Tab-separated table of C-alpha atoms in Angstrom:
chain	number	residue	atom	x	y	z
A	17	MET	CA	0.000	0.000	0.000
A	18	ILE	CA	1.395	3.363	-0.980
A	19	LYS	CA	0.434	6.746	0.405
A	20	SER	CA	-2.214	7.466	-2.246
A	21	GLU	CA	-3.893	4.132	-1.481
A	22	LEU	CA	-3.778	4.904	2.223
A	23	ILE	CA	-5.458	8.246	1.516
A	24	ALA	CA	-8.203	6.524	-0.509
A	25	ARG	CA	-8.832	4.044	2.319
A	26	VAL	CA	-8.950	6.817	4.919
A	27	ALA	CA	-11.441	8.809	2.816
A	28	GLU	CA	-13.629	5.746	2.503
A	29	LYS	CA	-13.456	4.687	6.133
A	30	SER	CA	-13.781	8.171	7.668
A	31	LYS	CA	-16.377	9.232	5.077
A	32	VAL	CA	-14.560	12.457	4.262
A	33	PRO	CA	-13.686	13.944	0.861
A	34	HIS	CA	-10.461	12.744	-0.713
A	35	ARG	CA	-8.936	16.203	-0.374
A	36	GLU	CA	-9.395	16.220	3.403
A	37	ALA	CA	-8.056	12.683	3.744
A	38	ALA	CA	-4.965	13.702	1.774
A	39	LEU	CA	-4.408	16.735	3.984
A	40	LEU	CA	-4.838	14.550	7.050
A	41	VAL	CA	-2.315	11.924	5.978
A	42	GLU	CA	0.182	14.546	4.783
A	43	SER	CA	-0.128	16.456	8.072
A	44	ILE	CA	0.427	13.347	10.153
A	45	PHE	CA	3.593	12.298	8.360
A	46	GLY	CA	4.709	15.905	8.037
A	47	ALA	CA	4.494	16.307	11.815
A	48	MET	CA	6.326	13.017	12.368
A	49	ARG	CA	9.006	14.003	9.879
A	50	GLU	CA	9.572	17.314	11.637
A	51	ALA	CA	9.835	15.560	14.997
A	52	ILE	CA	12.430	13.140	13.627
A	53	LEU	CA	14.413	15.964	12.039
A	54	ASN	CA	14.352	17.820	15.356
A	55	GLY	CA	15.770	14.761	17.060
A	56	GLU	CA	12.543	14.214	18.942
A	57	ARG	CA	11.299	10.792	19.929
A	58	ILE	CA	7.831	9.748	18.716
A	59	GLU	CA	5.746	7.367	20.735
A	60	LEU	CA	2.536	5.907	19.361
A	61	ARG	CA	0.693	3.634	21.743
A	62	GLY	CA	-0.122	0.261	20.237
A	63	PHE	CA	1.982	1.028	17.186
A	64	GLY	CA	5.583	1.697	18.088
A	65	SER	CA	8.174	4.382	18.622
A	66	PHE	CA	10.658	6.261	16.494
A	67	ALA	CA	13.996	7.506	17.783
A	68	ASN	CA	17.211	8.463	16.076
A	69	ARG	CA	20.270	6.316	16.503
A	70	HIS	CA	23.623	8.011	16.427
A	71	TYR	CA	26.545	6.342	14.760
A	72	THR	CA	30.096	7.511	15.227
A	73	SER	CA	32.582	7.888	12.409
A	74	TYR	CA	34.353	4.722	11.340
A	75	GLN	CA	36.865	3.420	8.832
A	76	GLY	CA	34.968	1.678	6.047
A	77	ARG	CA	35.584	0.333	2.594
A	78	ASN	CA	33.903	0.725	-0.720
A	79	PRO	CA	32.722	-2.871	-1.215
A	80	LYS	CA	33.139	-2.580	-4.989
A	81	THR	CA	36.620	-1.137	-5.223
A	82	GLY	CA	37.996	-2.006	-1.801
A	83	VAL	CA	39.153	1.578	-1.357
A	84	SER	CA	39.309	2.547	2.305
A	85	ILE	CA	37.270	5.587	3.294
A	86	GLN	CA	36.305	7.384	6.470
A	87	VAL	CA	32.542	7.081	7.072
A	88	SER	CA	31.300	10.272	8.734
A	89	PRO	CA	29.154	10.177	11.897
A	90	ARG	CA	25.461	9.904	11.122
A	91	LYS	CA	21.979	9.685	12.562
A	92	ILE	CA	19.452	7.146	11.373
A	93	PRO	CA	15.774	7.065	12.333
A	94	PHE	CA	14.987	3.770	14.002
A	95	PHE	CA	11.550	2.280	14.541
A	96	LYS	CA	10.775	-0.053	17.395
A	97	VAL	CA	7.531	-1.934	16.960
A	98	GLY	CA	5.071	-1.796	19.847
A	99	LYS	CA	3.937	-4.905	21.671
A	100	GLU	CA	0.375	-4.864	20.366
A	101	LEU	CA	1.404	-4.479	16.722
A	102	ARG	CA	4.232	-6.983	17.053
A	103	GLU	CA	1.825	-9.612	18.317
A	104	LYS	CA	-0.757	-8.775	15.696
A	105	ILE	CA	1.807	-9.134	12.913
A	106	ASN	CA	3.205	-12.351	14.275
A	107	ALA	CA	-0.287	-13.816	14.500
A	108	GLY	CA	-0.493	-13.473	10.715
A	109	PRO	CA	-3.301	-12.512	8.362
A	110	ALA	CA	-6.728	-12.637	9.943
A	111	LYS	CA	-8.190	-14.105	6.783
A	112	ALA	CA	-8.253	-17.834	6.091
A	113	GLY	CA	-5.021	-19.528	5.115
A	114	SER	CA	-1.844	-19.347	7.112
A	115	GLY	CA	1.756	-18.442	6.414
A	116	SER	CA	3.325	-16.996	3.336
A	117	SER	CA	0.989	-15.270	0.957
A	118	GLN	CA	3.316	-12.694	-0.531
A	119	SER	CA	2.053	-10.528	-3.320
A	120	GLY	CA	4.407	-8.474	-5.457
B	24	MET	CA	5.993	13.472	20.383
B	25	THR	CA	2.858	11.578	21.303
B	26	LYS	CA	-0.314	10.893	19.376
B	27	ALA	CA	-1.977	13.808	21.201
B	28	GLU	CA	0.682	16.157	19.810
B	29	ILE	CA	0.215	14.769	16.312
B	30	VAL	CA	-3.538	15.361	16.673
B	31	GLU	CA	-2.794	18.944	17.754
B	32	LYS	CA	-0.669	19.622	14.649
B	33	VAL	CA	-3.224	18.038	12.333
B	34	TYR	CA	-6.069	19.914	14.014
B	35	GLU	CA	-4.365	23.228	13.199
B	36	LYS	CA	-4.318	22.287	9.523
B	37	ILE	CA	-7.697	20.739	8.833
B	38	GLY	CA	-11.123	22.151	9.475
B	39	PHE	CA	-12.497	19.401	11.679
B	40	SER	CA	-13.357	19.359	15.361
B	41	LYS	CA	-10.866	18.009	17.871
B	42	LYS	CA	-12.996	14.929	18.365
B	43	GLU	CA	-13.233	14.246	14.633
B	44	THR	CA	-9.502	14.803	14.246
B	45	VAL	CA	-8.700	12.271	16.976
B	46	ALA	CA	-10.962	9.705	15.304
B	47	MET	CA	-9.404	10.314	11.891
B	48	VAL	CA	-5.812	10.064	13.138
B	49	ASP	CA	-6.760	6.794	14.835
B	50	THR	CA	-8.266	5.582	11.555
B	51	VAL	CA	-5.002	6.257	9.707
B	52	PHE	CA	-2.966	4.168	12.146
B	53	ASP	CA	-5.657	1.471	12.274
B	54	ILE	CA	-5.522	1.093	8.491
B	55	ILE	CA	-1.713	0.919	8.524
B	56	ARG	CA	-1.801	-1.655	11.319
B	57	ASP	CA	-4.400	-3.859	9.612
B	58	THR	CA	-2.568	-3.668	6.286
B	59	LEU	CA	0.691	-4.776	7.910
B	60	ALA	CA	-1.074	-7.502	9.861
B	61	ASP	CA	-2.273	-8.859	6.516
B	62	GLY	CA	1.355	-9.050	5.465
B	63	GLU	CA	1.175	-6.158	3.031
B	64	LYS	CA	3.886	-3.460	2.832
B	65	VAL	CA	3.080	0.153	3.606
B	66	LYS	CA	5.138	2.699	1.706
B	67	ILE	CA	5.028	6.352	2.685
B	68	ALA	CA	6.981	8.516	0.258
B	69	ASN	CA	9.410	10.902	1.949
B	70	PHE	CA	9.049	9.059	5.230
B	71	GLY	CA	9.806	5.367	4.918
B	72	ASN	CA	8.554	1.860	4.228
B	73	PHE	CA	7.094	-0.622	6.662
B	74	GLU	CA	7.481	-4.225	5.690
B	75	VAL	CA	6.628	-7.549	7.311
B	76	LYS	CA	9.451	-10.049	7.111
B	77	GLN	CA	9.258	-13.769	7.657
B	78	LYS	CA	12.008	-15.072	9.946
B	79	LYS	CA	12.949	-18.728	10.052
B	80	SER	CA	13.364	-20.538	13.341
B	81	ARG	CA	16.928	-20.569	14.594
B	82	ARG	CA	18.960	-21.705	17.525
B	83	GLY	CA	19.722	-19.031	20.057
B	84	ARG	CA	20.698	-18.622	23.656
B	85	ASN	CA	19.075	-17.155	26.673
B	86	PRO	CA	21.436	-14.229	27.237
B	87	GLN	CA	20.882	-14.414	30.973
B	88	THR	CA	21.484	-18.111	31.554
B	89	GLY	CA	23.399	-19.030	28.404
B	90	ALA	CA	21.092	-21.990	27.872
B	91	ALA	CA	20.656	-22.985	24.213
B	92	MET	CA	17.110	-22.748	22.957
B	93	GLU	CA	15.102	-22.774	19.762
B	94	ILE	CA	13.815	-19.383	18.620
B	95	SER	CA	10.579	-20.051	16.763
B	96	ALA	CA	9.833	-18.869	13.230
B	97	ARG	CA	8.107	-15.500	13.336
B	98	ARG	CA	6.978	-12.508	11.361
B	99	VAL	CA	8.571	-9.212	12.248
B	100	LEU	CA	7.988	-5.643	11.168
B	101	SER	CA	10.881	-3.733	9.676
B	102	PHE	CA	10.993	-0.017	8.977
B	103	LYS	CA	13.295	1.394	6.363
B	104	PRO	CA	13.531	5.182	6.533
B	105	SER	CA	13.385	6.981	3.192
B	106	VAL	CA	16.684	8.058	1.665
B	107	MET	CA	15.396	11.634	1.556
B	108	LEU	CA	14.618	11.612	5.280
B	109	LYS	CA	18.037	10.199	6.172
B	110	ARG	CA	19.732	12.722	3.926
B	111	GLU	CA	17.874	15.630	5.441
B	112	LEU	CA	18.452	14.415	8.981
B	113	ASN	CA	22.190	14.339	8.427
B	114	ARG	CA	22.343	17.651	6.623
B	115	ARG	CA	21.029	19.594	9.599
B	116	THR	CA	23.847	18.547	11.914
C-alpha cells in the first residue's frame, strides 16, 4: 500500500472527501518528519516508537573497489515496533489460510 | 511526540473538530496496522517503508542463563527510513 492508497482508504473509512483525507495523511507524516528531524522521539501507543540512533565515524571500505574511506558520523531514524502491533503481525493474516501469501 | 501532539498539529491544519480529528488520526494508524497484519507493505513517500518479514526458526541462547534454545519462526515488522529523510536528517547537523 502506498500513500495514495492509504489516503483513498482513509477517505472511505472516515467518510470524508479525498482532499481532506490527503491533507490529514500529509499532516500526520509531516508532523512526524519534523519531529524526527528535530531529534525528537515519537511514541505511538499500540503502534511503536521512532527515535534516532547516532553512529560515530568509522573506517569503512567501498565494497566494490575495496578503497578505504572514512565514514562520517550519522543519525538514522529507528523504529521499534510496539507490543500490540508486534503480536498482531506475528499472529499473521486474519483471513483464512496461514503463512506466506506474498504478493508483489 | 505523542499521538496527542500529532492530533494537535493536524487539528491546526484541517477544518475538523478536535474529536473528529482524533478519530481520523486513529483511523489512519488502524488502516496501517491492519494492512501490515495482513502481510502487506506500507510505503510512505518521503518518510519510509514498513514491511513484514518472515524469519525462520533458529537456535539461540538465553542471554541471561546461556542456555541454548530454539527461537521459533516469526513474522517481524521492519521499517526502512526513506533516503530523503536520512539525507535531510544528516544535513542539519
